[in-house]
Coordinates of C-alpha atoms in Angstrom, one line a residue:
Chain A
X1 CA 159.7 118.0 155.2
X2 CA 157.3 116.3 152.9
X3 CA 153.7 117.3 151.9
X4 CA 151.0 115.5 149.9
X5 CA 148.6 117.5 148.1
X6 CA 145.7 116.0 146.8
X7 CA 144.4 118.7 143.7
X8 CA 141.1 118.0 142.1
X9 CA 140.5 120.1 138.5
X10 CA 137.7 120.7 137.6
X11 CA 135.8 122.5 134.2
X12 CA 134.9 125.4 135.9
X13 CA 130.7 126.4 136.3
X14 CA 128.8 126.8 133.4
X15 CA 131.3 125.5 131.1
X16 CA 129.3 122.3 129.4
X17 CA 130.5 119.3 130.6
X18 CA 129.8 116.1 127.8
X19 CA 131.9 113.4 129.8
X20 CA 130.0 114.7 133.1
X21 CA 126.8 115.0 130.9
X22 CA 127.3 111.1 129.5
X23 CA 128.0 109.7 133.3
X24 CA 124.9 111.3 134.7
X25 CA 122.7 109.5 131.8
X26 CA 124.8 106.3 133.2
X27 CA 123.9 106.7 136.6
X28 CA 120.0 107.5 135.8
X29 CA 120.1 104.6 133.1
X30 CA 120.4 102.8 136.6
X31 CA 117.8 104.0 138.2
X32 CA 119.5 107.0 140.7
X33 CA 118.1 110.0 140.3
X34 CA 120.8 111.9 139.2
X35 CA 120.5 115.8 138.1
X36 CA 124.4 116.6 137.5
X37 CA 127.4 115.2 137.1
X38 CA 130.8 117.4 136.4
X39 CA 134.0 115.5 135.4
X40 CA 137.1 116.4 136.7
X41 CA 140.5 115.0 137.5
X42 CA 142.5 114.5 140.7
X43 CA 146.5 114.2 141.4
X44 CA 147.8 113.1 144.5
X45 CA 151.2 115.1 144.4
X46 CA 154.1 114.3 147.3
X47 CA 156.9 117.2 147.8
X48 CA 159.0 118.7 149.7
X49 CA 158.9 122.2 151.9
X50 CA 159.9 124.0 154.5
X51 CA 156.6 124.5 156.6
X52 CA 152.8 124.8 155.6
X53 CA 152.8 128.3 154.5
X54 CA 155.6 127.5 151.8
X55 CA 153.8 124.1 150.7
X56 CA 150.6 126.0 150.3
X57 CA 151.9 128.2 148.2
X58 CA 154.4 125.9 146.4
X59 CA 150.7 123.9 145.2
X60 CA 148.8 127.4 144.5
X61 CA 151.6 127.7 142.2
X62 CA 151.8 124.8 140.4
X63 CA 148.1 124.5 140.3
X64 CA 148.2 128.3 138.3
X65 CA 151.2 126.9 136.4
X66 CA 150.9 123.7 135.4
X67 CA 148.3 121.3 136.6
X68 CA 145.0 123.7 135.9
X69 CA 144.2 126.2 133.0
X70 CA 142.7 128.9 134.5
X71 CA 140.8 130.0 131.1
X72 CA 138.6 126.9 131.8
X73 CA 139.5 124.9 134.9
X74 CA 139.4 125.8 138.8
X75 CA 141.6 123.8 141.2
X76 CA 140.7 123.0 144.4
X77 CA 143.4 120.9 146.9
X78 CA 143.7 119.2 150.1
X79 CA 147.1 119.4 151.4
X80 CA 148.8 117.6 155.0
X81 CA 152.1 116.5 156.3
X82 CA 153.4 113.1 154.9
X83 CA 153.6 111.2 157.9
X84 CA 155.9 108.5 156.8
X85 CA 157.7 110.1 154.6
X86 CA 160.2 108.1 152.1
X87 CA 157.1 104.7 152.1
X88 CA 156.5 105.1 149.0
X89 CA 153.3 103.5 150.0
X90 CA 151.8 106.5 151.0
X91 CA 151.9 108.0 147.4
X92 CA 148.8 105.3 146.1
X93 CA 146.4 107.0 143.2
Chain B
X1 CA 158.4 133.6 94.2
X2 CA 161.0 133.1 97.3
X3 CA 161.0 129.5 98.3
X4 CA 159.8 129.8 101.8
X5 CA 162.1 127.9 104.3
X6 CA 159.6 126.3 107.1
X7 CA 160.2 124.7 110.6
X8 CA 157.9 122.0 111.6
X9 CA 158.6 121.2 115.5
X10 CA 158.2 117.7 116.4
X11 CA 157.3 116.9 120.0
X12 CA 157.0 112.8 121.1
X13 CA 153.7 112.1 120.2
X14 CA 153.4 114.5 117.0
X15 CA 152.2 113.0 114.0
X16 CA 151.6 115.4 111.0
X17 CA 155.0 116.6 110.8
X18 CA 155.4 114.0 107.8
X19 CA 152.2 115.4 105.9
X20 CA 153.0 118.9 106.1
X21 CA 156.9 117.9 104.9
X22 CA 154.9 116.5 102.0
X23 CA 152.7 119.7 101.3
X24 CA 155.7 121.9 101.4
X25 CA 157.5 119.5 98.8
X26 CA 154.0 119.5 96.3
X27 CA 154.9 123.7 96.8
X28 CA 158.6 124.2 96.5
X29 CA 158.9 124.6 100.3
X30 CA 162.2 123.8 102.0
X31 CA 160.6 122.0 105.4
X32 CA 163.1 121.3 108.2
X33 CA 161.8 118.9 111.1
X34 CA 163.2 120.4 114.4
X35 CA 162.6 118.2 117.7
X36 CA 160.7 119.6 120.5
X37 CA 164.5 119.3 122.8
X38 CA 166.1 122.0 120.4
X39 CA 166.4 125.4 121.5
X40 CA 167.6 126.6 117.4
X41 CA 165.0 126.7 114.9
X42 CA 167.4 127.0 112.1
X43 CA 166.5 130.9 111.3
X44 CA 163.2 129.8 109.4
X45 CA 160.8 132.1 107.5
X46 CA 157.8 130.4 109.1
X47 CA 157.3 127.7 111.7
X48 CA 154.6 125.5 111.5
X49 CA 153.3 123.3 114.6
X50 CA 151.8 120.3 113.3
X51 CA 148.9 118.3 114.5
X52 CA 149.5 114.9 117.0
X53 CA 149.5 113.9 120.4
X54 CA 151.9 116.0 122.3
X55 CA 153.2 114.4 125.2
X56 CA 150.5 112.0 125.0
X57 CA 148.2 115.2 125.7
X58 CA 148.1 114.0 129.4
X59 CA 146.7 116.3 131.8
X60 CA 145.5 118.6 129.5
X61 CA 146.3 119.2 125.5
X62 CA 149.5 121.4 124.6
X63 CA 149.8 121.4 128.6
X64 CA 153.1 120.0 128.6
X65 CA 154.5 120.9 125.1
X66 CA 154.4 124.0 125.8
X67 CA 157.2 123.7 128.4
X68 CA 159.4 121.9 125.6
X69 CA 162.5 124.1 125.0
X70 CA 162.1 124.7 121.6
X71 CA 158.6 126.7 122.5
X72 CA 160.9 129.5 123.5
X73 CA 162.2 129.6 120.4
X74 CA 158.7 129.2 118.7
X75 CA 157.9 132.6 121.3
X76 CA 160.8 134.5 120.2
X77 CA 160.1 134.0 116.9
X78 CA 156.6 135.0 117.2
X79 CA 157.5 138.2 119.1
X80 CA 159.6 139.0 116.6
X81 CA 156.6 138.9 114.0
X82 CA 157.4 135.6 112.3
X83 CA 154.7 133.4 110.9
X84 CA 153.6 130.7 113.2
X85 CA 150.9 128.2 112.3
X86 CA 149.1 125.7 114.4
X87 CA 146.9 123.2 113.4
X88 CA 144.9 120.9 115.5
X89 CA 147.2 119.7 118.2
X90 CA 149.2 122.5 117.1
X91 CA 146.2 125.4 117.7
X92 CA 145.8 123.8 121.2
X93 CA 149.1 124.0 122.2
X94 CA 149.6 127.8 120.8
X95 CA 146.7 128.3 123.1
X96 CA 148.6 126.7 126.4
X97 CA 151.1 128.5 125.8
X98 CA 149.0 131.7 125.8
X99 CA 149.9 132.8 122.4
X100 CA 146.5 132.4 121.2
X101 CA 143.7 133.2 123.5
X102 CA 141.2 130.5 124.7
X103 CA 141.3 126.6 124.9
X104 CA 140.3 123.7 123.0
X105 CA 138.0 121.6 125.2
X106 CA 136.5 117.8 124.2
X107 CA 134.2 117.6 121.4
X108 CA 130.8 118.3 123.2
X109 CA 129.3 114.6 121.1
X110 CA 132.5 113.4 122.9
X111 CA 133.3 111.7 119.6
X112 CA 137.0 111.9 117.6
X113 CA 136.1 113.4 114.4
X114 CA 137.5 112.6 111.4
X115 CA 135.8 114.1 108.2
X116 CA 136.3 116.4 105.3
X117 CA 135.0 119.9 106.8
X118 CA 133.9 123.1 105.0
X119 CA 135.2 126.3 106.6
X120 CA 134.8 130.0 105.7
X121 CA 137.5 132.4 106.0
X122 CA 136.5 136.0 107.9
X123 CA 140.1 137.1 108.2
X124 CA 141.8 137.1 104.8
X125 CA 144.7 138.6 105.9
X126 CA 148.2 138.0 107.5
X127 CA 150.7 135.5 106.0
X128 CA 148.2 131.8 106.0
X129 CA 145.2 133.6 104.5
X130 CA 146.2 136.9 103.1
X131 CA 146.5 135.2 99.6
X132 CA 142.4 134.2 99.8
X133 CA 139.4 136.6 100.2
X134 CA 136.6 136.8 102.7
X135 CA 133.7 134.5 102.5
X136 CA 136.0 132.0 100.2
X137 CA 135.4 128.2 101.4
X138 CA 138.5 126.0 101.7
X139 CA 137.4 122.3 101.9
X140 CA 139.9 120.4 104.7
X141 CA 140.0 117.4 106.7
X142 CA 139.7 117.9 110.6
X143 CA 140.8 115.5 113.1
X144 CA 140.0 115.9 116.7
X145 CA 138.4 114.3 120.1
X146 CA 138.9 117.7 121.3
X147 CA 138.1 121.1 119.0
X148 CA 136.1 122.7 120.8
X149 CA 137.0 126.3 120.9
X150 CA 136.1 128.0 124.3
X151 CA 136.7 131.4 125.2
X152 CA 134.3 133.3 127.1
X153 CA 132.3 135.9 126.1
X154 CA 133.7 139.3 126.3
X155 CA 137.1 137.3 124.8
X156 CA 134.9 136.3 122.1
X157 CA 133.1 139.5 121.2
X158 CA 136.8 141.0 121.2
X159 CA 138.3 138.6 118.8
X160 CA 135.0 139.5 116.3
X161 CA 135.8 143.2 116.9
X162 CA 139.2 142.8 115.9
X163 CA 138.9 140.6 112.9
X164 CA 140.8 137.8 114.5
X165 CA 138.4 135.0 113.7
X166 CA 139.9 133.9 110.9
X167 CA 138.3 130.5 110.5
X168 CA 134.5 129.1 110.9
X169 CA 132.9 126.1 110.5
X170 CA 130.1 126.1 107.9
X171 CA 128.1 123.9 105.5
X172 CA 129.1 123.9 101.7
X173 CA 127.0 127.1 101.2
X174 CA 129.2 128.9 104.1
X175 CA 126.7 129.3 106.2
X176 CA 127.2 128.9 109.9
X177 CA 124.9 126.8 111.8
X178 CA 124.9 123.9 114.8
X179 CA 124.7 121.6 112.1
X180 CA 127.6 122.6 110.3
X181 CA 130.0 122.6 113.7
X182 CA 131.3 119.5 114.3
X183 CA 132.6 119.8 117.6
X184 CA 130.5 122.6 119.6
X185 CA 133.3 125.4 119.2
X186 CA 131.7 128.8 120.4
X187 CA 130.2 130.8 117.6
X188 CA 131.4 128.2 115.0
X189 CA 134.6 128.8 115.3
X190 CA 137.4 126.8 113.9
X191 CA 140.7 129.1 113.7
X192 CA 142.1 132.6 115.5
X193 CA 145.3 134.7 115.1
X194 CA 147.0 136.7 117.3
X195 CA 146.6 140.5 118.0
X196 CA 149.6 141.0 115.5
X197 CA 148.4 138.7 112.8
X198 CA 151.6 136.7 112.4
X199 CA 150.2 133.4 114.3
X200 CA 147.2 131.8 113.7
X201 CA 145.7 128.5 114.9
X202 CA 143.1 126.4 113.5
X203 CA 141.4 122.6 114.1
X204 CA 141.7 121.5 110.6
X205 CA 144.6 120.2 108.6
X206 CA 145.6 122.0 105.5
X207 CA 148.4 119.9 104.7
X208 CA 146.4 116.7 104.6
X209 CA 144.5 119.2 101.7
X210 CA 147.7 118.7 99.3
X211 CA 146.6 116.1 96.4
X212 CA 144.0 116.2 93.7
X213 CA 143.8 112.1 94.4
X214 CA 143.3 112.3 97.8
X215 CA 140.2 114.8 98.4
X216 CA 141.9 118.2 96.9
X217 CA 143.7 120.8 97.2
X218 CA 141.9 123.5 99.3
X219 CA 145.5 123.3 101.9
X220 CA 147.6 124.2 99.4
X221 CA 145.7 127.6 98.3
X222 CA 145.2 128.5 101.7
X223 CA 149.2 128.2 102.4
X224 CA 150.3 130.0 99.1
X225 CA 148.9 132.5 101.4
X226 CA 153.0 132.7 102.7
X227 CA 154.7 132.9 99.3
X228 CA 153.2 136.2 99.0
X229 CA 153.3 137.1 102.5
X230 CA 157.1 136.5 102.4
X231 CA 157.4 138.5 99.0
X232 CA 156.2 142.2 101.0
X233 CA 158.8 141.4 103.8
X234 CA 161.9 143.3 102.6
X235 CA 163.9 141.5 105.4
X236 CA 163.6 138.3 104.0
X237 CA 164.4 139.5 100.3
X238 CA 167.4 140.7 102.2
X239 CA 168.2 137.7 103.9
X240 CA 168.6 136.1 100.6
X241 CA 171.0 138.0 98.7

């Protein structure tokens, strides 16, 4: 069956952060009172596998493998079942 | 002197492959271009990874070249104690690939930088700086959005320990200071080499450092460093008979 994961990377905590640094004077410039702001990126990623337990892991791996560098990132993910699988539709950024 | 005989991998996107071509001409190099889909890097004496765009450096930089089948044979040749060198985009895809330790992260002024830079070299040894001293200044362009070396601290103290920082960013007296760093690398540091000493990675471009008429020549005396190198390696005096 297929699964969506959606992964967001982040730098991980105390690592500076300039793009998150440059938003947050953005956001103040407008008048929020902003104290932090931490970039990161976010891919929605569609797959197949057998059952949860093998899609969960399946993502742990590419997360270690591929999609996060451990040495400065962390990756956190949300994963479900695709419930219409094949609509491509359900693969929007 | 043995005419070294130099790979430069080309992944899509690389972009000083041309540049270094040209330095190893200016020295008597042979330099073969090798694309990033070969698996044979044409049994080289050295293999140089040249600075650029890999891949378009989505996700992160060096992320995906360093699943381009020729970086097996840029492992294997490394393992086997060859001389690897990787500057800028080079340096941060050695460090994907885990052959160098730590990452490159965005330039903490978020700027691209692209200036002549003053760097000191701590580690004269190995086959890319054995040929200079320590505390000599090499004068080289740098290029980068993202140089900022990052490794964290017990990595860091390790690499001092060891003598693997081989390159820092200072100011034309060689002294290391937040003004002098043009990116925000931890501990001003611009280029590392392996725990063996045959791979080293570093920000700036030595090979853009390879005319008199275009800013000097500071690239070229850092990579005379391999003639010699190559010279105290009976296997490749072998190799050539």
């Amino acid at each position: 069956m297929r699964w969506l994961a959606d992964v967001h990377v982040a730098l991980r905590p105390g690592i500076a952060d300039p793009e998150g640094t440059t938003i947050a004077g953005g956001l103040r410039s407008l008048g929020y009172p902003v104290t932090e702001v931490r970039a990161g990126k976010s891919m929605r990623v569609a797959f197949e596998a057998d059952d949860a337990a093998a899609a969960e892991t399946a993502v742990a791996e590419m997360c270690r493998r591929l999609l996060a560098n451990p040495v400065m990132e962390v990756a956190t993910w949300q994963l479900r079942a695709d419930e219409t699988p094949g609509d491509d539709e359900a693969i929007p950024a | 002197m043995i005419a070294p005989r130099v790979s430069v991998v080309v992944f899509p996107g690389t972009w000083s492959e041309r540049d270094f071509a040209h330095a190893a001409g200016v020295l008597g190099w042979e330099a073969r271009l090798v694309w990033h889909a070969e698996t044979d890097l044409g049994a080289p004496d050295a293999v140089v990874l040249p600075g650029g765009f890999a891949h378009g450096d989505h996700l992160r930089t060096g992320a995906i070249a360093r699943f381009s089948p020729v970086m097996r044979a840029v492992e294997a040749f490394a393992a086997d104690g060859g001389p690897v060198l990787g500057s800028c985009n080079g340096f941060q895809v050695l460090c994907e690939a885990g052959m160098l330790p730590g990452v490159l992260l965005r330039n903490d002024h978020l700027e691209f930088r692209c200036d002549w830079q003053w760097l000191r070299v701590d580690a004269p040894t190995g086959p890319w700086l054995g040929g200079l001293a320590a505390g000599d200044l090499l004068r080289l362009p740098i290029s980068h959005g993202e140089g900022r070396y990052h490794a964290d601290e017990a990595t860091l103290d390790a690499l001092e320990a060891a003598d693997r920082v081989a390159l820092r960013y200072v100011t034309a007296d060689g002294t290391v200071s937040a003004e002098a760093n043009p990116n925000g690398s931890a501990r001003g540091i611009a280029g590392v080499t392996n725990e063996r000493g045959n791979v080293l990675g570093l920000m700036p471009h030595p090979e853009r450092a390879a005319e008199r008429e275009i800013g000097g020549i500071d690239g070229l005396r850092m990579l005379r460093s391999l003639e010699r190198w190559l010279a105290d390696q009976p296997a490749v005096a072998e190799r050539r008979l």
